[in-house]
């Protein structure tokens, strides 16, 4: 999408939205040392944050069409928020880039089950500069509902913008939703060090919030938030005070007791309102639970589900959030929520349920690939041998790998569905350069030719992966045959399990490359048995990289095994083993018959001859790039033709 003069993405005017959330957005820096003080944190995880941004993400994950209206700074954190929202499927056409202000930051921690310290860095931040001019009537009318939040009524400019959005929504016959989102520190009622304080009684704030209530069709808050809205600490009386000012459906969030909803007259007891099933789970982190709750409630409310069902969705989403690290990242996808309703969980701490974690990971990953064509130059020992034979040092290898990146980009031409496999030891410059652009980037972790498998990064996989960008897919080649001697097989399996666990903890995708033919006889069941064994060990890589198989029966066995164990696998990529290009393109015709085969990751078949010629000085840089680009383009065309023939 293009941008207009205000730094806004161009909106597809035909897009109809379920909801638009307006207001607060930030980058949340979450302390990773659970149980410690913020003073003692040593590292932080980075997530998108802010109540409206979290609700937009959560609603999109649950299948609603969500838009987000706010401002971010013209810097790295603002771009992170924009890119995250886009990856989650949120419409960002009214997410403005503010050229003068910084994106807000929040630093958070998990001290214990009762204490969650946080510091808001919001002094003159971008989202607090939203103005009435940012609110467009046509855009507001494009959604079924507009969600406004209490924080953006705490200052004149953002209050005027929020009121205008509510007014335009009502004029267009749309719904107005208020998340009270009461943070006393953001109303100037506490010091900066009391960011976690949830309630400070204040008559002026109550009076101010009460002017908003008549505009609303749905009002959602905790008991404390309803206290501030109603002007009393008696929950039932506070709800009655809200009712006197508004005909809205009122939702009272009650933490582990779930919620209660009042669609009309307020009864004599809280227990007489509408409720849904609760989901008792371990309270690990309450931060963001309300945003997850709102996302779940809106999934039902905007689809005209009964209020009991809305409560069920909301309570379950809140249960997921309190059991995980982070706010928006903790919200389940609709697939995950449905899985939970069908299967439940044996784990009081949902974050420890491997089945739910598998579904969560698989259904919240960014970007899907229908096809992926990868130029692989992660080879180390092979290129070291070539360089030695040509009398060149390792610096020349790095230079050649940057030429390979140029070739990959030349063929990709800015299109999606292309990738680059590159190492850090010999190809660091190319690895870092590959991060700039649209290429999928993979990076090897195995010690070349090791059997049993060893890692070039050393034994501390977790520590090593903390230094890898999250956009680097971890690629691991294991020379594994299911009929290997038991001691060798178990040693290799243990290493793969360690790596898989490290990748899940660090948030990196894993491409597992299995070559069996080098160390034993191979029939139509060999690779399928190897893959099944890894699944039985709990290893579910995002990608498999496999050698081309001899016949359709072998491919069927492999694909059926993967689909049976992991229906969310991204797919299979074909490796080359330095085969001639015409032989590889012929193998594509057989492989492309199977839906799980998504493309290839080929190296020496493309770069070996140009590398030898370039290292010997027989060709210059431009000729090396052209030679690799021609070979890569030949394989791309062969794969695309094979895929098109099968689709026809």
Coordinates of C-alpha atoms in Angstrom, one line a residue:
X1 CA 0.0 0.0 0.0
X2 CA 1.2 3.5 -0.7
X3 CA 1.2 6.5 1.7
X4 CA -0.5 9.8 1.6
X5 CA 1.1 13.1 2.7
X6 CA 0.3 12.4 6.3
X7 CA 2.3 9.2 6.3
X8 CA -0.8 7.0 6.3
X9 CA -1.1 3.8 4.3
X10 CA -3.7 3.9 1.5
X11 CA -6.9 2.1 2.5
X12 CA -8.7 -0.3 0.2
X13 CA -12.0 1.6 0.1
X14 CA -13.8 -1.7 -0.5
X15 CA -12.7 -3.2 2.8
X16 CA -15.4 -3.6 5.5
X17 CA -14.1 -3.8 9.0
X18 CA -15.6 -5.3 12.1
X19 CA -14.0 -2.9 14.5
X20 CA -11.6 0.1 14.7
X21 CA -9.6 0.6 17.9
X22 CA -8.3 4.0 18.6
X23 CA -5.5 5.3 20.8
X24 CA -2.7 3.9 22.9
X25 CA 0.1 1.9 21.4
X26 CA 3.6 1.3 22.6
X27 CA 6.5 -1.1 22.5
X28 CA 6.4 -3.3 25.6
X29 CA 9.8 -4.3 27.0
X30 CA 9.1 -7.3 29.2
X31 CA 11.6 -8.4 31.8
X32 CA 12.6 -12.0 31.1
X33 CA 13.7 -12.8 34.6
X34 CA 10.4 -13.8 36.2
X35 CA 10.4 -13.3 40.0
X36 CA 12.9 -10.5 40.1
X37 CA 12.6 -6.7 40.6
X38 CA 12.7 -4.5 37.5
X39 CA 15.9 -3.2 39.0
X40 CA 17.4 -6.6 38.6
X41 CA 16.3 -7.4 35.1
X42 CA 19.1 -8.4 32.7
X43 CA 17.2 -8.8 29.5
X44 CA 13.8 -7.9 28.0
X45 CA 11.5 -9.3 25.3
X46 CA 10.0 -6.8 22.9
X47 CA 6.3 -6.9 22.1
X48 CA 3.6 -4.6 20.7
X49 CA 1.6 -3.1 23.6
X50 CA -1.1 -0.6 24.6
X51 CA -4.7 -1.5 25.2
X52 CA -6.2 -0.5 21.8
X53 CA -3.3 -2.0 19.8
X54 CA -3.6 -5.3 21.8
X55 CA -7.3 -5.5 21.2
X56 CA -6.7 -4.9 17.5
X57 CA -4.2 -7.8 17.4
X58 CA -6.4 -10.1 19.5
X59 CA -9.5 -9.4 17.5
X60 CA -7.6 -10.1 14.2
X61 CA -6.3 -13.4 15.6
X62 CA -9.9 -14.4 16.5
X63 CA -11.0 -13.8 12.9
X64 CA -12.4 -10.3 13.1
X65 CA -11.4 -7.6 10.6
X66 CA -9.7 -5.0 12.8
X67 CA -8.4 -1.6 12.0
X68 CA -6.2 0.6 14.2
X69 CA -6.2 4.4 14.3
X70 CA -3.3 6.0 16.1
X71 CA 0.1 7.5 15.7
X72 CA 3.6 6.1 16.0
X73 CA 7.0 7.8 15.8
X74 CA 9.1 8.0 12.7
X75 CA 11.7 5.6 14.0
X76 CA 12.5 2.0 14.6
X77 CA 9.9 1.3 17.3
X78 CA 7.2 2.9 15.3
X79 CA 8.1 0.8 12.3
X80 CA 8.1 -2.3 14.6
X81 CA 4.5 -1.5 15.7
X82 CA 3.3 -1.0 12.1
X83 CA 5.0 -4.1 10.8
X84 CA 3.6 -6.2 13.6
X85 CA 0.1 -5.0 13.1
X86 CA 0.3 -5.7 9.3
X87 CA 1.7 -9.2 10.0
X88 CA -1.2 -9.8 12.3
X89 CA -3.7 -8.8 9.6
X90 CA -4.7 -5.5 11.2
X91 CA -5.6 -2.6 8.8
X92 CA -3.1 0.2 9.4
X93 CA -4.4 2.7 6.8
X94 CA -5.1 5.2 9.6
X95 CA -1.9 4.5 11.6
X96 CA -0.1 7.9 11.2
X97 CA 3.6 8.4 11.3
X98 CA 4.3 11.4 13.5
X99 CA 7.5 13.2 12.4
X100 CA 8.0 15.0 15.7
X101 CA 7.2 12.6 18.5
X102 CA 8.6 9.2 19.7
X103 CA 6.7 6.0 20.0
X104 CA 5.7 5.3 23.6
X105 CA 7.6 2.6 25.6
X106 CA 6.5 0.6 28.6
X107 CA 8.9 -1.5 30.8
X108 CA 7.2 -4.3 32.6
X109 CA 8.0 -7.2 34.8
X110 CA 6.5 -10.2 36.5
X111 CA 7.5 -10.0 40.2
X112 CA 5.1 -12.6 41.6
X113 CA 1.5 -13.6 41.1
X114 CA 0.4 -10.3 42.8
X115 CA 2.9 -7.8 41.6
X116 CA 3.6 -6.7 38.1
X117 CA 5.7 -3.6 38.1
X118 CA 5.6 -1.3 35.1
X119 CA 6.9 2.1 34.0
X120 CA 5.2 4.1 31.3
X121 CA 7.4 6.3 29.0
X122 CA 4.7 8.4 27.4
X123 CA 5.9 12.0 27.8
X124 CA 4.6 13.8 24.6
X125 CA 4.5 10.4 22.9
X126 CA 3.1 10.0 19.3
X127 CA -0.2 8.4 20.2
X128 CA -1.1 11.2 22.5
X129 CA -0.9 13.6 19.6
X130 CA -3.9 12.2 17.8
X131 CA -6.1 15.1 16.7
X132 CA -9.7 15.5 15.5
X133 CA -8.2 15.9 12.0
X134 CA -7.0 12.3 12.1
X135 CA -10.6 11.1 12.5
X136 CA -12.2 10.4 9.1
X137 CA -16.0 9.9 8.8
X138 CA -15.7 7.5 5.9
X139 CA -13.2 5.3 7.7
X140 CA -15.2 5.3 11.0
X141 CA -18.3 4.3 9.0
X142 CA -16.5 1.4 7.4
X143 CA -16.6 -0.6 10.7
X144 CA -19.4 -2.2 12.7
X145 CA -17.9 -0.7 15.9
X146 CA -15.4 1.8 17.2
X147 CA -13.4 1.0 20.4
X148 CA -12.3 3.9 22.5
X149 CA -10.4 3.7 25.7
X150 CA -10.3 5.7 28.9
X151 CA -6.7 6.8 28.7
X152 CA -7.5 8.8 25.6
X153 CA -9.9 10.9 27.5
X154 CA -7.2 12.1 29.9
X155 CA -5.9 15.0 27.7
X156 CA -7.9 17.6 25.6
X157 CA -6.5 16.7 22.2
X158 CA -7.0 13.0 22.3
X159 CA -10.3 13.4 24.1
X160 CA -11.6 15.5 21.3
X161 CA -10.5 12.9 18.7
X162 CA -12.1 10.1 20.7
X163 CA -15.4 12.0 21.1
X164 CA -15.4 12.8 17.4
X165 CA -14.9 9.1 16.5
X166 CA -17.8 8.1 18.9
X167 CA -20.1 10.8 17.4
X168 CA -19.3 9.8 13.8
X169 CA -19.9 6.2 14.7
X170 CA -23.3 6.9 16.2
X171 CA -24.3 9.1 13.2
X172 CA -23.4 6.2 10.9
X173 CA -25.4 3.8 12.9
X174 CA -22.3 2.0 14.2
X175 CA -21.6 0.8 17.7
X176 CA -19.4 2.5 20.3
X177 CA -17.4 0.4 22.7
X178 CA -15.6 1.8 25.7
X179 CA -12.8 -0.1 27.5
X180 CA -12.5 2.0 30.7
X181 CA -8.7 1.1 30.7
X182 CA -8.1 3.0 33.9
X183 CA -4.4 3.7 34.7
X184 CA -4.2 6.2 37.5
X185 CA -0.6 7.1 36.5
X186 CA -1.7 8.2 33.1
X187 CA -4.2 10.6 34.7
X188 CA -1.4 12.1 36.8
X189 CA -2.7 10.6 40.0
X190 CA 0.4 8.7 41.0
X191 CA 4.2 8.9 40.6
X192 CA 6.0 7.2 37.7
X193 CA 7.1 4.4 40.0
X194 CA 3.5 3.3 40.6
X195 CA 2.5 2.4 37.1
X196 CA 1.0 -0.9 38.2
X197 CA -1.5 0.8 40.5
X198 CA -4.9 -0.1 39.2
X199 CA -7.2 2.2 41.3
X200 CA -7.0 5.6 42.9
X201 CA -10.4 7.1 43.8
X202 CA -10.8 10.6 42.2
X203 CA -14.1 12.4 41.9
X204 CA -12.8 14.6 39.0
X205 CA -11.9 11.6 36.9
X206 CA -15.2 9.9 37.7
X207 CA -17.1 13.0 36.7
X208 CA -15.1 13.3 33.5
X209 CA -15.6 9.6 32.5
X210 CA -19.3 9.9 33.1
X211 CA -19.7 12.4 30.3
X212 CA -18.5 9.6 27.9
X213 CA -20.9 6.9 29.1
X214 CA -24.0 8.1 27.2
X215 CA -22.1 7.7 23.9
X216 CA -21.5 4.0 24.4
X217 CA -23.3 0.8 23.4
X218 CA -20.9 -1.5 25.3
X219 CA -18.9 -0.6 28.4
X220 CA -16.3 -3.0 29.7
X221 CA -14.2 -2.7 32.9
X222 CA -12.9 -4.5 36.0
X223 CA -14.7 -3.9 39.3
X224 CA -12.1 -1.1 40.0
X225 CA -12.6 0.5 36.6
X226 CA -16.4 0.5 37.1
X227 CA -15.8 2.0 40.5
X228 CA -14.0 5.0 38.9
X229 CA -16.7 5.2 36.2
X230 CA -19.5 5.0 38.7
X231 CA -18.0 7.2 41.4
X232 CA -18.3 4.7 44.2
X233 CA -16.3 1.7 45.5
X234 CA -19.5 -0.3 46.0
X235 CA -19.5 -2.4 42.8
X236 CA -23.2 -2.9 42.4
X237 CA -23.9 0.8 43.1
X238 CA -21.2 1.8 40.6
X239 CA -22.8 -0.3 37.9
X240 CA -26.2 1.2 38.8
X241 CA -24.6 4.7 38.4
X242 CA -23.3 3.7 35.0
X243 CA -26.7 2.5 34.0
X244 CA -28.4 5.7 35.0
X245 CA -26.2 7.5 32.4
X246 CA -26.1 4.9 29.7
X247 CA -28.2 2.2 28.0
X248 CA -25.1 0.3 27.1
X249 CA -24.5 -3.3 27.8
X250 CA -22.2 -3.3 30.8
X251 CA -19.6 -6.0 31.3
X252 CA -17.9 -6.4 34.7
X253 CA -14.6 -8.3 34.6
X254 CA -14.0 -10.2 37.9
X255 CA -10.7 -11.9 37.4
X256 CA -10.6 -15.6 38.2
X257 CA -14.4 -15.5 38.7
X258 CA -14.9 -14.7 35.1
X259 CA -17.3 -11.9 34.2
X260 CA -20.9 -10.8 34.6
X261 CA -22.9 -8.9 32.0
X262 CA -25.9 -6.5 32.4
X263 CA -27.7 -5.9 29.1
X264 CA -30.6 -3.9 30.7
X265 CA -31.8 -3.3 34.3
X266 CA -29.4 -3.9 37.1
X267 CA -30.5 -6.7 39.4
X268 CA -30.2 -6.8 43.2
X269 CA -27.1 -9.0 43.0
X270 CA -24.0 -9.2 40.8
X271 CA -24.6 -12.9 40.6
X272 CA -27.9 -12.3 38.8
X273 CA -26.3 -10.9 35.7
X274 CA -25.5 -12.9 32.6
X275 CA -22.4 -15.0 32.9
X276 CA -20.5 -17.7 31.1
X277 CA -18.1 -20.5 32.1
X278 CA -14.9 -19.7 33.9
X279 CA -11.5 -21.2 33.2
X280 CA -9.5 -21.6 36.3
X281 CA -5.8 -21.5 35.4
X282 CA -2.5 -20.5 37.0
X283 CA -2.1 -16.7 37.2
X284 CA 1.3 -16.1 35.8
X285 CA 0.9 -12.6 34.4
X286 CA -2.2 -10.4 34.6
X287 CA -0.9 -7.7 32.3
X288 CA -2.9 -7.7 29.1
X289 CA -5.5 -10.1 30.3
X290 CA -8.2 -7.4 30.0
X291 CA -7.2 -6.8 26.4
X292 CA -7.4 -10.5 25.6
X293 CA -10.8 -10.6 27.4
X294 CA -12.1 -7.7 25.2
X295 CA -10.9 -9.4 22.1
X296 CA -12.8 -12.6 22.9
X297 CA -16.0 -10.7 24.0
X298 CA -16.0 -8.7 20.7
X299 CA -15.5 -11.9 18.7
X300 CA -18.9 -13.0 20.0
X301 CA -20.6 -9.6 20.4
X302 CA -19.9 -8.4 16.8
X303 CA -21.1 -11.8 15.5
X304 CA -24.4 -11.5 17.4
X305 CA -23.6 -14.5 19.6
X306 CA -25.6 -14.9 22.9
X307 CA -24.1 -13.0 25.8
X308 CA -23.2 -16.4 27.5
X309 CA -21.1 -17.3 24.5
X310 CA -19.5 -13.8 24.4
X311 CA -18.5 -14.4 28.1
X312 CA -17.2 -17.9 27.3
X313 CA -14.9 -16.5 24.5
X314 CA -13.8 -13.6 26.7
X315 CA -13.1 -15.7 29.8
X316 CA -11.1 -18.2 27.8
X317 CA -9.0 -15.6 26.1
X318 CA -8.3 -13.9 29.5
X319 CA -7.3 -17.3 30.9
X320 CA -4.7 -17.7 28.0
X321 CA -3.3 -14.2 28.7
X322 CA -2.8 -14.6 32.4
X323 CA -0.9 -17.9 31.8
X324 CA 1.6 -16.5 29.3
X325 CA 4.4 -13.9 29.0
X326 CA 3.5 -10.7 27.1
X327 CA 0.2 -9.1 26.3
X328 CA -0.7 -9.2 22.6
X329 CA 1.5 -12.3 21.9
X330 CA -0.5 -14.3 24.5
X331 CA -3.9 -13.9 22.8
X332 CA -5.0 -17.2 21.2
X333 CA -5.9 -17.6 17.5
X334 CA -9.4 -18.7 16.7
X335 CA -8.0 -22.1 15.8
X336 CA -6.3 -22.4 19.1
X337 CA -9.4 -21.2 21.1
X338 CA -11.5 -23.8 19.2
X339 CA -9.0 -26.5 19.9
X340 CA -9.1 -25.6 23.6
X341 CA -12.9 -25.7 23.8
X342 CA -12.9 -29.1 22.1
X343 CA -9.9 -30.7 23.9
X344 CA -9.5 -28.7 27.1
X345 CA -6.1 -29.0 28.8
X346 CA -4.6 -31.2 31.6
X347 CA -2.3 -28.3 32.6
X348 CA -3.3 -25.7 35.2
X349 CA -0.6 -23.6 33.7
X350 CA -1.7 -23.3 30.1
X351 CA 1.8 -22.1 29.0
X352 CA 3.1 -25.5 29.8
X353 CA 0.7 -27.4 27.6
X354 CA 2.7 -28.7 24.6
X355 CA -0.3 -29.3 22.4
X356 CA -1.7 -25.8 23.0
X357 CA 1.7 -24.3 22.5
X358 CA 2.1 -26.1 19.2
X359 CA -1.2 -24.8 17.9
X360 CA -0.5 -21.3 19.2
X361 CA 2.9 -21.2 17.6
X362 CA 1.7 -22.5 14.3
X363 CA -1.3 -20.2 14.0
X364 CA 0.3 -17.0 15.1
X365 CA 3.4 -17.1 13.0
X366 CA 3.8 -14.2 10.5
X367 CA 3.6 -14.7 6.8
X368 CA 2.5 -17.7 4.9
X369 CA 4.3 -19.2 1.9
X370 CA 2.6 -20.8 -1.1
X371 CA 6.0 -21.2 -2.7
X372 CA 9.6 -20.6 -1.6
X373 CA 12.6 -20.7 -3.9
X374 CA 15.9 -20.4 -1.9
X375 CA 19.5 -19.9 -3.0
X376 CA 21.6 -21.7 -0.5
X377 CA 25.2 -20.6 0.1
X378 CA 25.5 -21.6 3.8
X379 CA 28.2 -24.1 2.7
X380 CA 31.3 -23.7 4.7
X381 CA 33.7 -26.7 4.3
X382 CA 33.0 -27.1 0.6
X383 CA 33.8 -23.4 -0.1
X384 CA 36.9 -23.6 2.2
X385 CA 38.1 -26.5 0.1
X386 CA 37.5 -24.6 -3.1
X387 CA 39.3 -21.5 -1.8
X388 CA 42.3 -23.6 -0.7
X389 CA 42.5 -25.3 -4.0
X390 CA 42.5 -22.0 -5.7
X391 CA 45.0 -20.4 -3.4
X392 CA 42.5 -18.0 -1.9
X393 CA 41.9 -17.1 1.8
X394 CA 38.6 -17.1 3.7
X395 CA 38.0 -13.4 3.0
X396 CA 37.4 -14.3 -0.6
X397 CA 34.6 -16.7 0.4
X398 CA 32.8 -13.9 2.2
X399 CA 33.1 -11.7 -0.9
X400 CA 31.7 -14.5 -3.1
X401 CA 28.7 -14.9 -0.8
X402 CA 27.8 -11.3 -1.2
X403 CA 27.8 -11.9 -5.0
X404 CA 25.4 -14.8 -4.4
X405 CA 23.1 -12.4 -2.5
X406 CA 23.2 -10.1 -5.5
X407 CA 22.2 -13.0 -7.7
X408 CA 19.3 -14.0 -5.5
X409 CA 18.0 -10.5 -5.4
X410 CA 18.4 -10.1 -9.1
X411 CA 16.1 -13.2 -9.7
X412 CA 13.7 -12.3 -7.0
X413 CA 13.2 -8.8 -8.3
X414 CA 11.5 -7.7 -5.2
X415 CA 8.9 -10.4 -5.4
X416 CA 7.9 -12.5 -2.4
X417 CA 8.5 -16.2 -2.2
X418 CA 12.3 -16.1 -2.4
X419 CA 14.9 -16.9 0.2
X420 CA 18.6 -17.0 1.0
X421 CA 20.5 -19.5 3.2
X422 CA 23.7 -18.0 4.5
X423 CA 26.1 -18.6 7.4
X424 CA 27.6 -16.2 9.9
X425 CA 31.2 -17.5 10.1
X426 CA 32.2 -17.1 6.4
X427 CA 29.2 -15.0 5.1
X428 CA 28.6 -12.5 7.9
X429 CA 28.5 -9.5 5.5
X430 CA 26.0 -11.2 3.3
X431 CA 24.0 -12.4 6.2
X432 CA 23.6 -8.9 7.6
X433 CA 22.8 -7.5 4.2
X434 CA 20.2 -10.1 3.6
X435 CA 18.1 -8.8 6.5
X436 CA 17.4 -5.6 4.4
X437 CA 14.7 -6.6 2.1
X438 CA 12.0 -9.1 1.4
X439 CA 14.0 -12.3 1.3
X440 CA 13.3 -15.2 3.6
X441 CA 16.6 -15.7 5.5
X442 CA 17.9 -19.0 6.9
X443 CA 21.0 -19.6 8.8
X444 CA 22.8 -22.9 9.6
X445 CA 23.6 -24.0 13.1
X446 CA 25.2 -27.4 12.6
X447 CA 28.9 -28.1 12.6
X448 CA 29.6 -29.0 8.9
X449 CA 29.7 -32.8 8.2
X450 CA 29.3 -33.7 11.9
X451 CA 27.9 -37.1 12.7
X452 CA 26.8 -37.4 15.4
X453 CA 25.3 -34.0 15.0
X454 CA 27.2 -31.1 16.7
X455 CA 26.6 -27.4 16.6
X456 CA 29.0 -24.8 15.3
X457 CA 27.6 -22.4 18.0
X458 CA 28.8 -24.7 20.8
X459 CA 26.8 -26.4 23.5
X460 CA 24.9 -23.3 24.7
X461 CA 22.2 -23.2 22.1
X462 CA 19.9 -20.9 24.1
X463 CA 22.6 -18.4 24.7
X464 CA 23.6 -18.5 21.0
X465 CA 20.1 -18.0 19.7
X466 CA 19.6 -14.9 21.8
X467 CA 22.1 -13.2 19.5
X468 CA 20.3 -14.2 16.3
X469 CA 17.7 -11.9 14.8
X470 CA 14.2 -13.5 15.0
X471 CA 13.9 -13.3 11.3
X472 CA 16.7 -15.8 10.9
X473 CA 15.2 -19.3 10.4
X474 CA 17.5 -21.8 12.1
X475 CA 18.6 -24.4 9.6
X476 CA 20.0 -27.7 10.8
X477 CA 21.4 -30.5 8.6
X478 CA 21.5 -33.9 10.2
X479 CA 22.8 -37.0 8.5
X480 CA 20.3 -39.4 10.0
X481 CA 19.0 -42.8 9.0
X482 CA 16.3 -44.5 11.1
X483 CA 18.3 -47.7 11.0
X484 CA 21.5 -46.2 12.3
X485 CA 23.2 -48.0 15.3
X486 CA 21.2 -47.2 18.4
X487 CA 23.9 -45.2 20.2
X488 CA 24.5 -43.0 17.2
X489 CA 20.8 -42.6 16.5
X490 CA 20.0 -41.7 20.2
X491 CA 22.9 -39.2 20.3
X492 CA 21.6 -37.4 17.2
X493 CA 18.0 -37.4 18.3
X494 CA 19.0 -35.9 21.6
X495 CA 20.8 -33.0 19.8
X496 CA 17.8 -32.4 17.5
X497 CA 15.4 -32.3 20.6
X498 CA 17.7 -29.8 22.3
X499 CA 17.8 -27.6 19.3
X500 CA 14.0 -27.7 18.8
X501 CA 13.4 -26.8 22.4
X502 CA 15.9 -23.9 22.1
X503 CA 14.2 -22.6 19.0
X504 CA 10.8 -22.6 20.6
X505 CA 12.1 -20.8 23.7
X506 CA 13.9 -18.1 21.6
X507 CA 11.1 -17.7 19.1
X508 CA 13.0 -18.8 16.0
X509 CA 11.6 -21.0 13.3
X510 CA 13.4 -24.3 12.5
X511 CA 14.2 -25.9 9.2
X512 CA 15.3 -29.5 9.7
X513 CA 17.2 -31.0 6.8
X514 CA 17.5 -34.8 6.9
X515 CA 19.8 -36.7 4.5
X516 CA 19.5 -40.4 4.9
X517 CA 20.9 -41.7 1.6
X518 CA 24.6 -41.1 2.6
X519 CA 24.6 -43.7 5.4
X520 CA 22.3 -46.6 4.4
X521 CA 19.9 -48.1 2.0
X522 CA 16.8 -46.0 1.2
X523 CA 13.4 -47.3 0.2
X524 CA 10.0 -45.7 0.0
X525 CA 9.5 -45.7 3.8
X526 CA 13.0 -44.6 5.0
X527 CA 12.4 -40.8 5.2
X528 CA 8.8 -41.2 6.4
X529 CA 10.1 -43.4 9.3
X530 CA 12.8 -40.8 10.1
X531 CA 10.3 -38.0 10.2
X532 CA 7.8 -40.0 12.3
X533 CA 10.6 -40.7 14.8
X534 CA 11.3 -37.0 15.2
X535 CA 7.6 -36.2 15.7
X536 CA 7.4 -39.0 18.3
X537 CA 10.2 -37.2 20.2
X538 CA 8.2 -34.0 20.2
X539 CA 10.1 -32.3 17.4
X540 CA 7.8 -30.4 15.0
X541 CA 10.0 -28.2 12.7
X542 CA 8.4 -25.4 10.8
X543 CA 10.1 -26.7 7.6
X544 CA 11.5 -30.0 6.4
X545 CA 14.3 -29.9 3.8
X546 CA 14.5 -33.3 2.1
X547 CA 16.3 -34.9 -0.9
X548 CA 14.2 -35.5 -4.0
X549 CA 12.5 -38.9 -3.7
X550 CA 12.4 -41.6 -6.3
X551 CA 8.7 -42.3 -6.7
X552 CA 5.3 -41.2 -5.8
X553 CA 4.8 -43.8 -3.1
X554 CA 7.8 -42.4 -1.1
X555 CA 6.4 -38.9 -1.4
X556 CA 3.0 -40.0 -0.3
X557 CA 4.5 -41.8 2.8
X558 CA 6.4 -38.6 3.7
X559 CA 3.5 -36.2 3.3
X560 CA 1.0 -38.4 5.0
X561 CA 3.4 -38.7 8.0
X562 CA 3.8 -35.0 8.3
X563 CA 0.1 -34.2 7.9
X564 CA -0.8 -36.8 10.5
X565 CA 1.6 -35.4 13.1
X566 CA 1.6 -31.7 12.3
X567 CA -1.2 -30.3 10.1
X568 CA 0.4 -26.8 10.6
X569 CA 3.8 -27.6 9.1
X570 CA 4.9 -24.9 6.7
X571 CA 6.0 -27.5 4.2
X572 CA 8.9 -29.3 2.5
X573 CA 11.8 -27.8 0.6
X574 CA 13.9 -29.9 -1.8
X575 CA 17.6 -29.9 -1.5
X576 CA 20.0 -30.4 -4.5
X577 CA 23.0 -32.5 -3.5
X578 CA 24.9 -30.9 -6.5
X579 CA 22.7 -32.6 -9.1
X580 CA 22.6 -31.2 -12.6
X581 CA 19.9 -28.6 -13.2
X582 CA 17.9 -30.7 -15.7
X583 CA 17.8 -33.6 -13.2
X584 CA 16.6 -31.3 -10.5
X585 CA 13.9 -29.7 -12.6
X586 CA 12.7 -33.2 -13.6
X587 CA 12.5 -34.1 -9.9
X588 CA 10.3 -31.1 -9.4
X589 CA 7.6 -32.6 -11.6
X590 CA 7.2 -35.5 -9.2
X591 CA 7.5 -33.5 -6.0
X592 CA 5.0 -30.8 -7.0
X593 CA 2.2 -33.3 -7.1
X594 CA 2.2 -33.1 -3.3
X595 CA 0.7 -30.1 -1.6
X596 CA 3.3 -30.0 1.2
X597 CA 6.2 -29.6 -1.1
X598 CA 6.6 -25.8 -1.4
X599 CA 9.8 -25.3 -3.3
X600 CA 13.5 -25.8 -3.0
X601 CA 16.7 -24.7 -1.3
X602 CA 19.6 -25.5 -3.6
X603 CA 23.2 -24.4 -3.4
X604 CA 26.1 -26.1 -5.2
X605 CA 24.0 -26.9 -8.3
X606 CA 23.8 -23.1 -8.7
X607 CA 27.1 -21.7 -7.3
X608 CA 29.7 -24.4 -7.6
X609 CA 30.9 -23.7 -11.2
X610 CA 30.8 -19.9 -10.9
X611 CA 32.6 -20.1 -7.5
X612 CA 35.5 -22.1 -9.0
X613 CA 35.8 -19.8 -11.9
X614 CA 35.6 -16.7 -9.8
X615 CA 38.1 -17.9 -7.2
X616 CA 40.5 -18.8 -10.0
X617 CA 40.2 -15.3 -11.4
X618 CA 38.6 -16.6 -14.7
X619 CA 35.5 -14.4 -14.3
X620 CA 34.8 -11.1 -12.6
X621 CA 32.1 -10.2 -10.1
X622 CA 29.5 -9.3 -12.7
X623 CA 30.0 -12.5 -14.6
X624 CA 29.8 -14.6 -11.3
X625 CA 26.5 -12.8 -10.4
X626 CA 25.1 -13.4 -13.9
X627 CA 26.1 -17.1 -13.9
X628 CA 24.5 -17.8 -10.6
X629 CA 21.4 -15.7 -11.4
X630 CA 20.9 -17.7 -14.7
X631 CA 21.1 -21.0 -12.9
X632 CA 18.9 -19.9 -10.0
X633 CA 16.3 -18.5 -12.5
X634 CA 16.4 -21.8 -14.4
X635 CA 15.4 -23.7 -11.2
X636 CA 12.8 -21.1 -10.3
X637 CA 11.2 -21.4 -13.7
X638 CA 11.3 -25.2 -13.5
X639 CA 9.6 -25.2 -10.1
X640 CA 7.0 -22.7 -11.2
X641 CA 6.2 -24.7 -14.3
X642 CA 5.9 -27.9 -12.3
X643 CA 3.6 -26.2 -9.7
X644 CA 1.5 -24.7 -12.4
X645 CA 1.0 -28.0 -14.2
X646 CA -0.2 -29.6 -11.0
X647 CA -2.5 -26.8 -10.3
X648 CA -4.1 -27.0 -13.7

